[in-house]
């Protein structure tokens, strides 16, 4: 793509590094920014800078937060004995949108994927095990995508936790195999959560 300005070209290249953004879309976005006044562009840049440098990962669940402990973990009305394990913060938003879950979360930061060079030590699995050991957790809900990577991660976590006195559940298969939870509608996700199964039953099935 030959552009009339090196500055525009550099902006397009950077925008195109974002997930799901191709060069044509990146060019469209860059031109849109170029047409805005300086105050709007500066506000846009400041918002991204502030997000990057001031957002934190909750020390308990690893969700994105403005504080050391996120609003969900610090909410006294949430059931701290029930932990829903998810891949990333987008999944937290999905479950919160159902309006039926009152427990807390644990964000792994990804899934085990040897092909992508991601192993158990690259995720927050050890921290999850420590939570179960030290916080008297009664139930861990494995709410990962029903993909090969999601199933492998579920099984690994199950093997790490089965020695402890904790119920380990998994979403019912109302979520189709191969589905990414990010794209499941709220009603289906809510039903899968309510109809969750003991992990041992899911293996047997």
Coordinates of C-alpha atoms in Angstrom, one line a residue:
X1 CA 0.0 0.0 0.0
X2 CA 1.7 3.2 -1.3
X3 CA 0.5 6.2 0.7
X4 CA 1.3 9.8 0.0
X5 CA 2.6 10.4 3.6
X6 CA 5.1 8.5 5.6
X7 CA 3.4 9.7 8.8
X8 CA 0.1 8.3 7.6
X9 CA 1.8 5.0 6.6
X10 CA 3.3 4.6 10.0
X11 CA 0.0 5.3 11.7
X12 CA -1.7 2.7 9.4
X13 CA 0.9 0.1 10.2
X14 CA 0.4 0.6 14.0
X15 CA -3.4 0.5 13.8
X16 CA -3.2 -2.7 11.7
X17 CA -1.3 -4.5 14.5
X18 CA -4.6 -4.6 16.4
X19 CA -6.6 -7.9 16.3
X20 CA -9.1 -8.1 13.5
X21 CA -7.9 -4.9 11.8
X22 CA -6.7 -5.2 8.2
X23 CA -4.7 -2.6 6.3
X24 CA -7.9 -1.1 4.6
X25 CA -9.7 -0.7 7.9
X26 CA -6.6 0.7 9.5
X27 CA -6.3 3.3 6.7
X28 CA -10.0 4.2 7.2
X29 CA -9.4 4.7 10.9
X30 CA -6.2 6.7 10.4
X31 CA -7.9 9.0 8.0
X32 CA -10.8 9.5 10.5
X33 CA -8.3 10.5 13.2
X34 CA -6.6 12.8 10.7
X35 CA -9.8 14.6 10.1
X36 CA -10.5 15.2 13.8
X37 CA -9.4 18.4 15.5
X38 CA -6.3 18.4 17.7
X39 CA -8.2 18.3 21.0
X40 CA -10.1 15.2 20.0
X41 CA -7.0 13.4 18.9
X42 CA -5.1 14.4 22.1
X43 CA -8.0 13.1 24.2
X44 CA -7.9 9.8 22.2
X45 CA -4.2 9.4 22.7
X46 CA -4.4 10.3 26.4
X47 CA -7.1 7.8 27.0
X48 CA -5.0 5.0 25.5
X49 CA -1.9 6.1 27.4
X50 CA -3.8 6.3 30.7
X51 CA -5.3 2.9 30.2
X52 CA -1.9 1.4 29.4
X53 CA 0.0 3.0 32.3
X54 CA -2.6 3.1 35.0
X55 CA -4.7 0.0 34.6
X56 CA -3.8 -2.8 37.0
X57 CA -4.4 -6.6 37.2
X58 CA -6.4 -7.4 40.3
X59 CA -4.1 -9.2 42.8
X60 CA -6.8 -11.7 43.6
X61 CA -8.4 -12.6 40.3
X62 CA -6.2 -11.0 37.6
X63 CA -9.1 -9.1 36.0
X64 CA -8.4 -5.6 34.8
X65 CA -8.9 -3.0 37.5
X66 CA -8.2 0.6 38.4
X67 CA -7.3 -0.6 41.9
X68 CA -5.1 -3.3 43.5
X69 CA -8.3 -5.3 44.1
X70 CA -11.1 -5.2 41.6
X71 CA -14.7 -4.1 42.3
X72 CA -16.0 -7.7 42.0
X73 CA -13.5 -9.2 44.5
X74 CA -14.0 -6.3 46.9
X75 CA -17.8 -6.5 46.8
X76 CA -19.0 -8.0 50.1
X77 CA -22.1 -9.3 48.4
X78 CA -20.2 -11.6 46.1
X79 CA -19.8 -15.3 47.1
X80 CA -16.1 -15.6 47.6
X81 CA -16.4 -19.4 47.9
X82 CA -17.5 -19.8 44.3
X83 CA -14.8 -19.1 41.7
X84 CA -15.6 -19.0 37.9
X85 CA -12.4 -19.6 35.9
X86 CA -12.3 -17.8 32.6
X87 CA -9.8 -17.1 29.8
X88 CA -9.8 -13.3 29.8
X89 CA -11.6 -10.2 30.9
X90 CA -14.0 -10.3 28.0
X91 CA -15.4 -13.5 29.4
X92 CA -16.0 -11.8 32.8
X93 CA -18.0 -9.2 31.0
X94 CA -20.0 -11.9 29.3
X95 CA -20.9 -13.7 32.5
X96 CA -21.7 -10.4 34.3
X97 CA -24.1 -9.6 31.5
X98 CA -26.2 -12.7 32.3
X99 CA -27.1 -11.1 35.6
X100 CA -27.3 -14.5 37.3
X101 CA -23.7 -15.2 38.6
X102 CA -23.0 -13.9 42.1
X103 CA -19.6 -15.5 42.7
X104 CA -16.1 -14.2 41.9
X105 CA -13.7 -15.0 39.0
X106 CA -10.2 -16.1 38.2
X107 CA -8.8 -14.9 34.9
X108 CA -6.2 -17.2 33.4
X109 CA -4.8 -14.8 30.8
X110 CA -5.1 -17.4 28.0
X111 CA -5.3 -21.1 27.4
X112 CA -2.8 -23.9 27.3
X113 CA -1.6 -24.1 23.7
X114 CA 1.7 -25.8 22.9
X115 CA 1.5 -24.8 19.3
X116 CA 1.5 -21.2 20.4
X117 CA 4.2 -21.7 23.0
X118 CA 1.7 -21.2 25.9
X119 CA 2.2 -23.6 28.8
X120 CA 0.6 -23.8 32.3
X121 CA 3.4 -21.6 33.7
X122 CA 2.4 -18.8 31.4
X123 CA -1.1 -18.6 32.9
X124 CA -2.3 -17.9 36.4
X125 CA -3.1 -21.5 37.2
X126 CA -0.8 -21.8 40.2
X127 CA -2.4 -18.7 41.7
X128 CA -5.8 -20.4 41.3
X129 CA -4.5 -23.5 43.1
X130 CA -3.3 -21.2 46.0
X131 CA -6.7 -19.6 46.2
X132 CA -8.4 -23.0 46.5
X133 CA -5.9 -24.1 49.2
X134 CA -6.0 -20.9 51.3
X135 CA -9.4 -19.4 50.8
X136 CA -11.7 -22.4 51.6
X137 CA -13.2 -22.2 48.1
X138 CA -16.2 -24.6 47.8
X139 CA -16.7 -24.6 44.0
X140 CA -14.5 -23.9 41.0
X141 CA -16.5 -23.5 37.8
X142 CA -14.4 -24.2 34.7
X143 CA -15.9 -21.8 32.1
X144 CA -13.5 -21.9 29.2
X145 CA -14.1 -22.1 25.4
X146 CA -15.2 -25.5 24.2
X147 CA -12.1 -25.8 22.0
X148 CA -9.2 -28.2 22.0
X149 CA -7.2 -25.7 24.0
X150 CA -10.0 -25.0 26.4
X151 CA -10.6 -28.6 27.1
X152 CA -6.9 -29.3 27.6
X153 CA -6.8 -26.4 30.1
X154 CA -9.9 -27.6 31.9
X155 CA -8.3 -31.1 32.2
X156 CA -5.0 -29.7 33.5
X157 CA -6.7 -27.5 36.1
X158 CA -8.9 -30.5 37.2
X159 CA -5.8 -32.6 37.8
X160 CA -4.2 -29.8 39.8
X161 CA -7.3 -29.3 42.0
X162 CA -8.8 -32.8 42.4
X163 CA -6.7 -33.5 45.5
X164 CA -8.5 -30.7 47.4
X165 CA -11.9 -30.7 49.0
X166 CA -13.5 -28.5 46.3
X167 CA -16.4 -29.1 43.8
X168 CA -15.2 -28.8 40.2
X169 CA -17.9 -28.0 37.7
X170 CA -17.9 -27.3 34.0
X171 CA -20.5 -25.5 31.8
X172 CA -23.1 -27.7 30.2
X173 CA -22.7 -28.4 26.6
X174 CA -25.5 -26.0 25.7
X175 CA -22.4 -24.2 24.5
X176 CA -21.5 -26.0 21.3
X177 CA -18.1 -27.6 20.9
X178 CA -15.7 -25.3 19.3
X179 CA -17.5 -22.1 20.5
X180 CA -15.6 -19.1 21.9
X181 CA -17.6 -17.8 24.9
X182 CA -17.1 -14.3 23.7
X183 CA -19.6 -14.9 20.9
X184 CA -22.3 -16.8 22.9
X185 CA -25.5 -15.0 23.6
X186 CA -26.3 -14.1 27.3
X187 CA -29.3 -16.5 27.5
X188 CA -27.4 -19.5 26.3
X189 CA -24.4 -18.7 28.5
X190 CA -26.7 -18.2 31.5
X191 CA -28.4 -21.6 30.9
X192 CA -25.0 -23.3 30.5
X193 CA -23.9 -21.8 33.8
X194 CA -27.1 -22.8 35.7
X195 CA -27.0 -26.3 34.2
X196 CA -23.3 -26.9 34.9
X197 CA -22.1 -30.4 35.5
X198 CA -19.5 -32.0 37.8
X199 CA -16.3 -32.2 35.8
X200 CA -16.1 -35.9 36.3
X201 CA -19.5 -36.3 34.6
X202 CA -18.4 -34.2 31.6
X203 CA -15.4 -36.5 31.2
X204 CA -17.5 -39.6 31.3
X205 CA -19.9 -38.1 28.8

